[in-house]
Amino acid sequence: MNSTGTVLLLSLLGAPPAAPSDPLCANRAPCSVEETLDAGEDAQGKAMQVKHLSLGWADVETSSQFLGRRFGPGGRVAEGSRGGGKCEAAEWWLVRPGKPAQLLLSVCNDGYGASGVGEDSVTVTDNYFTHEQLGGSRERWTVARTLQLSPMRVTQEVHRSSDSMEPEKENGESWDFLELRGEVFRSAPTCEAGEASLGERTLPYLPQVQVDKAYLQGGWKQAGLGECGFTSGNFLLGNQDDPKDASLKALLVAPDTLLVEVHDDKWTGPSAKWLNDDHVEVWLAPEPPQSLTGCGKPTKEQLPSQWGIRIADGKVFPAFGSPTRTLQVERAELPGKKGYVLKVKLPTPFGGLSVVYSDSDSGKKQELMLATSMVKFGRPETLNPVHVVPAEQATCAVKDGQLSVVLAPPLKPAPDEAALR
């Protein structure tokens, strides 16, 4: 052996051993681990990590068969670009000691639209994985979804859109799958000359959630709406120094059935003028409020209808719009005289719904008005949109005398099937 060979041999003998390829990349070239992120601990106290794999470039047409699951071993190349029908393949995996790795997300970024600006960004925090995807052309869109890792379930989804020429005018909507809460956001529109604008609007969703038949038939008379009821947080009149003074919750339990829970420290009525009595107002509009621009005045076909329901006796009074259809109301006092629940049968169909409680301690005028949205009189654009919660995601059931959210069982995808699809 010559001296050069001897030096080379000694150099190899003294070098540290080459790091083995990650098991997630075995027989999957091109494949590399781009980053490993700490994800806290699972429900059993075991450490969790998220590994981001770069899988090179795939053909757009054939890659679609792998989205939502592990990419196959072939059909990808190490070099490429978004032109020419190629997309950039990537995966994110959850890794825990003693358990098989679980695919969280697989994507193949071809630019996600004509502008080619598509991006996939991932944020990992303690027990949560969030994927945000950006795409579009002139109209840009963003979808962000958050996954709880242990127990595994989708917890939040956010959609946003904007015009790249006017990025400050962003519209969007969000939904929290655990709290059954969300909202629609509409930026101030550009109206025609002479048309007034309602400006920016944030419209909280009013949830429609399935409950068991026993509660719907009679259980509502004994159990409050609890965490399932949407709590009003909007003051249309007055302010509230003492939270115990008055409160309002509302919940749709069927397409035509609304439950309203009202608490107050002093009840007034009935009197000769229902408007000065403690009462609930129900507003219904034919179109979803988020579909209306808020420019100018609503058309006759878009106008909402309003009814008043007196707390003292449950009597219904037609109000704005002089509705010819009426509401069917059942009324029950909660145990301990803590409040009242109204079961209201609504005329259908409708696209927007808001509930208001008018409190009149003096019995002479309206003094405090709580509402489920910032209702403007006669404006359908300001009502609550309805979010129907599928029973396979969540329902509501009585627990400790109140309705509680019952979540669907945690996700259990196969290891090679993505939890976010």
Coordinates of C-alpha atoms in Angstrom, one line a residue:
M1 CA 0.0 0.0 0.0
N2 CA 1.4 3.4 -0.9
S3 CA 1.6 6.3 1.6
T4 CA -1.4 8.0 0.2
G5 CA -3.5 4.9 0.7
T6 CA -2.2 4.5 4.2
V7 CA -3.2 8.1 5.1
L8 CA -6.6 7.6 3.6
L9 CA -7.2 4.4 5.5
L10 CA -6.1 6.0 8.8
S11 CA -8.4 9.0 8.1
L12 CA -11.4 6.7 7.5
L13 CA -10.6 4.7 10.6
G14 CA -10.5 7.8 12.7
A15 CA -13.6 9.5 11.3
P16 CA -16.9 9.3 13.3
P17 CA -19.4 6.8 11.8
A18 CA -21.9 8.3 9.3
A19 CA -25.3 9.1 10.8
P20 CA -27.9 6.5 9.7
S21 CA -30.8 7.7 7.5
D22 CA -34.0 8.5 9.4
P23 CA -36.4 5.5 9.3
L24 CA -39.1 7.7 7.9
C25 CA -36.9 8.2 4.8
A26 CA -35.9 4.5 4.4
N27 CA -36.2 3.4 0.7
R28 CA -37.9 6.7 -0.2
A29 CA -35.2 8.7 -2.0
P30 CA -35.2 11.6 -2.5
C31 CA -36.0 12.2 1.2
S32 CA -34.4 14.3 4.0
V33 CA -35.5 15.4 7.4
E34 CA -35.7 19.2 7.2
E35 CA -36.4 19.9 10.9
T36 CA -37.4 18.2 14.1
L37 CA -39.7 20.2 16.4
D38 CA -40.5 19.6 20.0
A39 CA -44.3 19.1 20.5
G40 CA -44.4 18.7 24.3
E41 CA -45.9 15.6 25.9
D42 CA -48.9 13.4 25.1
A43 CA -51.7 12.4 27.5
Q44 CA -49.5 9.6 28.9
G45 CA -46.6 12.0 29.6
K46 CA -44.4 10.7 26.6
A47 CA -42.3 13.2 24.7
M48 CA -43.6 14.1 21.2
Q49 CA -41.7 15.4 18.2
V50 CA -42.8 16.5 14.8
K51 CA -40.5 15.7 11.9
H52 CA -40.7 17.6 8.6
L53 CA -39.6 15.6 5.5
S54 CA -38.6 17.1 2.2
L55 CA -39.5 14.6 -0.6
G56 CA -38.2 16.3 -3.7
W57 CA -40.4 17.1 -6.7
A58 CA -43.3 15.1 -8.0
D59 CA -45.6 15.2 -11.0
V60 CA -48.7 17.3 -10.2
E61 CA -51.1 14.9 -11.8
T62 CA -49.8 11.7 -10.2
S63 CA -49.1 13.3 -6.8
S64 CA -52.8 13.9 -6.2
Q65 CA -53.2 10.2 -5.4
F66 CA -50.9 10.6 -2.4
L67 CA -52.4 13.7 -0.8
G68 CA -53.8 12.8 2.5
R69 CA -51.5 9.8 2.9
R70 CA -47.8 8.8 2.7
F71 CA -46.1 9.4 -0.6
G72 CA -45.0 6.3 -2.4
P73 CA -41.4 5.3 -2.9
G74 CA -41.0 6.4 -6.5
G75 CA -42.1 9.0 -9.0
R76 CA -40.1 11.8 -7.4
V77 CA -36.9 13.6 -8.4
A78 CA -34.4 15.6 -6.3
E79 CA -34.4 18.8 -8.5
G80 CA -37.3 20.7 -10.0
S81 CA -39.4 23.8 -10.0
R82 CA -43.1 24.8 -9.9
G83 CA -43.2 25.2 -13.7
G84 CA -43.6 22.2 -16.0
G85 CA -46.3 20.4 -14.0
K86 CA -44.1 19.7 -10.9
C87 CA -44.9 20.3 -7.3
E88 CA -42.8 20.2 -4.1
A89 CA -43.6 17.2 -1.9
A90 CA -43.4 17.3 1.9
E91 CA -44.7 15.4 4.9
W92 CA -45.0 16.1 8.7
W93 CA -44.9 13.1 11.1
L94 CA -45.7 12.8 14.8
V95 CA -43.0 10.7 16.5
R96 CA -43.4 9.2 20.1
P97 CA -41.4 6.6 21.9
G98 CA -42.8 3.1 21.7
K99 CA -45.5 4.0 19.1
P100 CA -45.6 4.0 15.3
A101 CA -44.9 7.3 13.7
Q102 CA -48.2 9.0 12.6
L103 CA -48.5 11.0 9.4
L104 CA -50.0 14.4 10.2
L105 CA -49.9 16.1 6.8
S106 CA -48.8 15.6 3.3
V107 CA -48.7 18.4 0.6
C108 CA -47.4 18.9 -2.9
N109 CA -46.9 22.7 -3.5
D110 CA -47.4 23.6 -7.2
G111 CA -47.9 27.3 -6.3
Y112 CA -51.5 26.8 -5.4
G113 CA -52.8 29.2 -8.1
A114 CA -51.9 31.2 -11.1
S115 CA -49.7 33.6 -9.2
G116 CA -47.4 30.8 -8.0
V117 CA -47.1 32.4 -4.5
G118 CA -48.3 29.3 -2.7
E119 CA -46.8 28.5 0.7
D120 CA -47.2 25.9 3.4
S121 CA -46.2 27.0 6.9
V122 CA -46.3 24.9 10.0
T123 CA -46.2 25.9 13.7
V124 CA -45.7 23.4 16.4
T125 CA -46.4 24.3 20.1
D126 CA -47.1 22.2 23.2
N127 CA -49.5 19.5 22.0
Y128 CA -50.7 21.5 18.9
F129 CA -49.8 21.4 15.2
T130 CA -51.0 24.2 12.9
H131 CA -50.8 24.2 9.1
E132 CA -51.4 27.4 7.2
Q133 CA -51.7 27.2 3.4
L134 CA -51.5 30.3 1.2
G135 CA -52.5 30.4 -2.5
G136 CA -54.6 32.1 -5.2
S137 CA -54.0 34.6 -8.0
R138 CA -55.1 38.2 -7.7
E139 CA -57.6 36.9 -5.1
R140 CA -55.4 35.5 -2.3
W141 CA -56.7 32.9 0.1
T142 CA -55.4 31.4 3.3
V143 CA -56.6 28.3 5.2
A144 CA -55.2 27.5 8.7
R145 CA -56.1 24.4 10.6
T146 CA -55.0 23.4 14.1
L147 CA -54.7 19.8 15.3
Q148 CA -54.5 18.8 18.9
L149 CA -52.0 16.0 19.0
S150 CA -53.1 14.0 22.1
P151 CA -55.9 13.2 22.1
M152 CA -55.9 13.8 18.4
R153 CA -58.6 16.1 17.0
V154 CA -59.0 19.2 14.9
T155 CA -59.6 22.1 17.2
Q156 CA -59.8 25.2 14.9
E157 CA -60.1 26.2 11.3
V158 CA -59.7 29.8 9.9
H159 CA -60.3 30.9 6.3
R160 CA -59.2 34.3 5.0
S161 CA -59.3 36.0 1.6
S162 CA -58.1 39.3 0.1
D163 CA -57.4 41.1 -3.1
S164 CA -53.7 41.4 -3.8
M165 CA -54.3 44.9 -5.0
E166 CA -56.1 45.8 -1.7
P167 CA -54.6 43.4 0.9
E168 CA -55.9 45.5 3.7
K169 CA -59.5 44.5 2.8
E170 CA -59.5 41.0 4.2
N171 CA -62.6 38.8 4.7
G172 CA -62.7 35.6 6.6
E173 CA -64.3 33.2 9.0
S174 CA -63.2 31.0 11.9
W175 CA -64.6 28.1 13.9
D176 CA -63.4 26.5 17.2
F177 CA -64.4 22.9 17.2
L178 CA -64.0 22.5 21.0
E179 CA -65.9 25.6 22.1
L180 CA -68.5 25.5 19.3
R181 CA -67.8 29.2 18.6
G182 CA -66.8 31.2 15.6
E183 CA -67.3 34.3 13.6
V184 CA -67.4 35.8 10.1
F185 CA -65.4 39.0 9.4
R186 CA -66.2 41.3 6.6
S187 CA -64.0 44.4 5.8
A188 CA -65.6 47.7 4.8
P189 CA -66.7 47.3 1.1
T190 CA -66.2 49.8 -1.7
C191 CA -69.7 51.0 -2.3
E192 CA -71.2 52.8 -5.3
A193 CA -71.3 56.6 -5.2
G194 CA -74.0 57.8 -2.9
E195 CA -74.3 54.5 -1.1
A196 CA -73.6 54.5 2.7
S197 CA -71.6 51.6 4.0
L198 CA -72.0 49.7 7.3
G199 CA -68.2 49.5 7.5
E200 CA -66.4 46.5 9.0
R201 CA -68.6 43.8 10.4
T202 CA -67.8 41.0 12.8
L203 CA -70.7 38.5 12.9
P204 CA -70.6 35.8 15.6
Y205 CA -71.9 32.5 14.5
L206 CA -75.0 31.2 16.3
P207 CA -74.5 27.5 16.6
Q208 CA -77.1 24.8 15.7
V209 CA -76.3 21.7 17.7
Q210 CA -78.0 18.4 18.1
V211 CA -79.4 17.5 21.5
D212 CA -81.0 14.3 22.7
K213 CA -84.8 13.8 22.3
A214 CA -85.5 13.8 26.0
Y215 CA -84.0 17.3 26.4
L216 CA -85.8 18.6 23.4
Q217 CA -89.1 17.2 24.6
G218 CA -89.0 18.4 28.2
G219 CA -85.6 18.4 29.7
W220 CA -85.0 22.0 28.6
K221 CA -87.4 23.0 31.3
Q222 CA -85.1 21.8 34.1
A223 CA -81.6 22.3 32.6
G224 CA -80.0 25.5 31.4
L225 CA -78.0 26.0 28.2
G226 CA -74.7 25.8 30.0
E227 CA -71.5 25.9 27.9
C228 CA -73.5 25.1 24.7
G229 CA -75.5 28.3 24.8
F230 CA -74.1 31.3 23.0
T231 CA -73.6 34.0 25.5
S232 CA -74.5 37.5 24.4
G233 CA -71.7 40.0 24.6
N234 CA -73.1 43.0 22.7
F235 CA -74.7 46.0 24.3
L236 CA -77.2 47.8 22.1
L237 CA -78.4 50.0 24.9
G238 CA -76.9 50.9 28.3
N239 CA -74.1 49.2 30.1
Q240 CA -73.8 46.5 32.7
D241 CA -72.1 47.4 36.0
D242 CA -73.2 44.2 37.7
P243 CA -73.0 41.0 35.6
K244 CA -75.7 39.5 37.8
D245 CA -78.1 42.1 36.6
A246 CA -79.1 40.4 33.4
S247 CA -77.8 37.8 31.0
L248 CA -78.8 36.1 27.8
K249 CA -77.9 32.8 26.1
A250 CA -79.3 31.4 22.8
L251 CA -78.9 28.0 21.0
L252 CA -80.5 26.5 18.0
V253 CA -81.3 22.8 18.6
A254 CA -83.0 22.2 15.3
P255 CA -83.4 24.2 12.1
D256 CA -86.7 25.6 13.4
T257 CA -86.2 25.4 17.2
L258 CA -84.5 28.1 19.2
L259 CA -83.8 28.0 23.0
V260 CA -83.3 31.3 24.9
E261 CA -82.2 31.5 28.5
V262 CA -82.6 34.8 30.3
H263 CA -81.5 35.8 33.8
D264 CA -82.4 39.0 35.6
D265 CA -82.3 40.3 39.2
K266 CA -85.7 42.0 38.8
W267 CA -88.6 41.1 36.5
T268 CA -91.1 43.6 35.1
G269 CA -94.4 43.1 33.3
P270 CA -96.9 42.5 32.1
S271 CA -98.1 46.0 31.4
A272 CA -100.1 47.8 28.7
K273 CA -97.0 48.4 26.6
W274 CA -94.9 45.3 26.0
L275 CA -91.9 47.3 24.8
N276 CA -91.4 48.6 28.4
D277 CA -91.6 45.1 29.9
D278 CA -88.8 42.7 30.2
H279 CA -88.8 40.9 26.8
V280 CA -86.9 39.0 24.2
E281 CA -86.6 40.1 20.6
V282 CA -86.1 37.7 17.8
W283 CA -84.9 38.9 14.4
L284 CA -85.0 36.7 11.3
A285 CA -83.7 37.6 7.8
P286 CA -84.1 35.6 4.6
E287 CA -80.5 35.7 3.5
P288 CA -77.2 34.9 5.3
P289 CA -75.9 38.3 6.6
Q290 CA -72.3 37.6 5.4
S291 CA -73.6 37.4 1.8
L292 CA -74.8 41.0 2.0
T293 CA -72.4 43.8 1.2
G294 CA -73.7 46.4 3.7
C295 CA -73.8 49.0 0.9
G296 CA -76.9 51.2 0.7
K297 CA -80.2 50.1 2.0
P298 CA -81.5 46.5 1.9
T299 CA -84.1 45.6 -0.7
K300 CA -87.6 44.8 0.3
E301 CA -86.9 41.1 -0.2
Q302 CA -83.8 41.3 2.1
L303 CA -85.5 43.1 5.0
P304 CA -85.7 41.2 8.4
S305 CA -88.7 40.5 10.6
Q306 CA -88.9 41.2 14.3
W307 CA -91.0 39.7 17.1
G308 CA -91.1 40.5 20.8
I309 CA -91.7 37.8 23.5
R310 CA -92.7 39.1 26.9
I311 CA -90.9 37.2 29.7
A312 CA -93.8 37.6 32.2
D313 CA -96.3 35.5 30.2
G314 CA -94.5 34.4 26.9
K315 CA -96.9 36.4 24.8
V316 CA -95.7 37.1 21.2
F317 CA -95.9 40.6 19.5
P318 CA -95.2 41.2 15.8
A319 CA -92.9 44.1 15.4
F320 CA -90.6 45.4 12.6
G321 CA -91.7 44.3 9.2
S322 CA -95.2 43.4 10.5
P323 CA -94.6 39.7 10.0
T324 CA -97.7 37.7 9.2
R325 CA -96.1 34.5 10.4
T326 CA -95.9 34.1 14.2
L327 CA -93.6 32.3 16.7
Q328 CA -94.8 29.4 18.9
V329 CA -93.4 29.9 22.4
E330 CA -93.2 27.6 25.4
R331 CA -91.9 29.1 28.6
A332 CA -90.4 27.5 31.7
E333 CA -88.9 29.0 34.9
L334 CA -85.6 27.4 35.8
P335 CA -85.3 25.7 39.2
G336 CA -84.6 28.1 42.1
K337 CA -86.3 31.0 40.2
K338 CA -82.9 31.8 38.6
G339 CA -84.3 32.6 35.2
Y340 CA -86.5 31.5 32.3
V341 CA -86.0 29.4 29.3
L342 CA -88.1 30.0 26.2
K343 CA -88.5 27.3 23.5
V344 CA -89.3 29.1 20.3
K345 CA -90.6 27.5 17.1
L346 CA -89.4 29.6 14.2
P347 CA -90.9 30.1 10.8
T348 CA -88.5 28.7 8.2
P349 CA -86.4 29.1 6.0
F350 CA -84.2 31.9 7.2
G351 CA -80.6 32.9 6.6
G352 CA -79.8 35.2 9.6
L353 CA -81.0 35.2 13.2
S354 CA -80.3 37.4 16.2
V355 CA -81.7 37.4 19.7
V356 CA -82.0 40.5 22.0
Y357 CA -82.9 40.8 25.7
S358 CA -84.5 44.1 26.7
D359 CA -84.3 44.8 30.5
S360 CA -86.5 47.3 32.1
D361 CA -86.1 47.4 35.9
S362 CA -88.4 50.5 36.1
G363 CA -91.1 49.1 33.8
K364 CA -91.2 52.6 32.1
K365 CA -88.6 52.3 29.4
Q366 CA -85.9 50.1 27.9
E367 CA -82.8 50.5 30.0
L368 CA -80.4 47.6 28.9
M369 CA -80.3 45.7 25.7
L370 CA -78.1 42.6 25.3
A371 CA -77.8 40.9 21.9
T372 CA -76.1 38.0 20.2
S373 CA -74.8 40.4 17.6
M374 CA -74.5 44.1 17.1
V375 CA -78.0 44.4 15.6
K376 CA -78.8 47.6 13.8
F377 CA -82.5 48.2 13.6
G378 CA -83.9 46.8 10.3
R379 CA -80.5 45.8 8.9
P380 CA -80.2 42.1 8.0
E381 CA -76.4 42.5 7.4
T382 CA -75.9 42.7 11.2
L383 CA -77.6 39.5 12.3
N384 CA -75.9 36.3 13.3
P385 CA -75.1 33.7 10.6
V386 CA -75.9 30.1 11.6
H387 CA -73.3 27.4 11.9
V388 CA -74.7 23.9 11.8
V389 CA -72.5 21.6 13.9
P390 CA -72.5 18.0 12.4
A391 CA -73.4 15.4 15.0
E392 CA -70.2 13.5 14.0
Q393 CA -68.2 16.5 15.3
A394 CA -70.1 17.4 18.5
T395 CA -73.5 17.3 20.2
C396 CA -74.8 18.7 23.5
A397 CA -76.1 16.7 26.5
V398 CA -77.1 17.5 30.1
K399 CA -74.4 17.3 32.7
D400 CA -74.8 18.6 36.3
G401 CA -78.0 20.4 35.4
Q402 CA -76.6 22.2 32.4
L403 CA -76.0 21.4 28.7
S404 CA -72.3 20.5 28.0
V405 CA -70.4 19.9 24.8
V406 CA -70.0 16.2 23.9
L407 CA -67.1 15.9 21.4
A408 CA -66.7 13.1 18.9
P409 CA -64.2 10.4 19.8
P410 CA -60.6 11.4 19.0
L411 CA -59.2 10.8 15.5
K412 CA -57.5 7.4 15.0
P413 CA -56.1 7.5 11.4
A414 CA -53.9 4.7 10.2
P415 CA -50.2 5.6 10.6
D416 CA -49.8 6.3 6.9
E417 CA -53.0 8.3 6.6
A418 CA -52.8 12.0 7.3
A419 CA -54.6 13.4 10.3
L420 CA -55.2 16.7 8.4
R421 CA -56.7 15.9 5.1

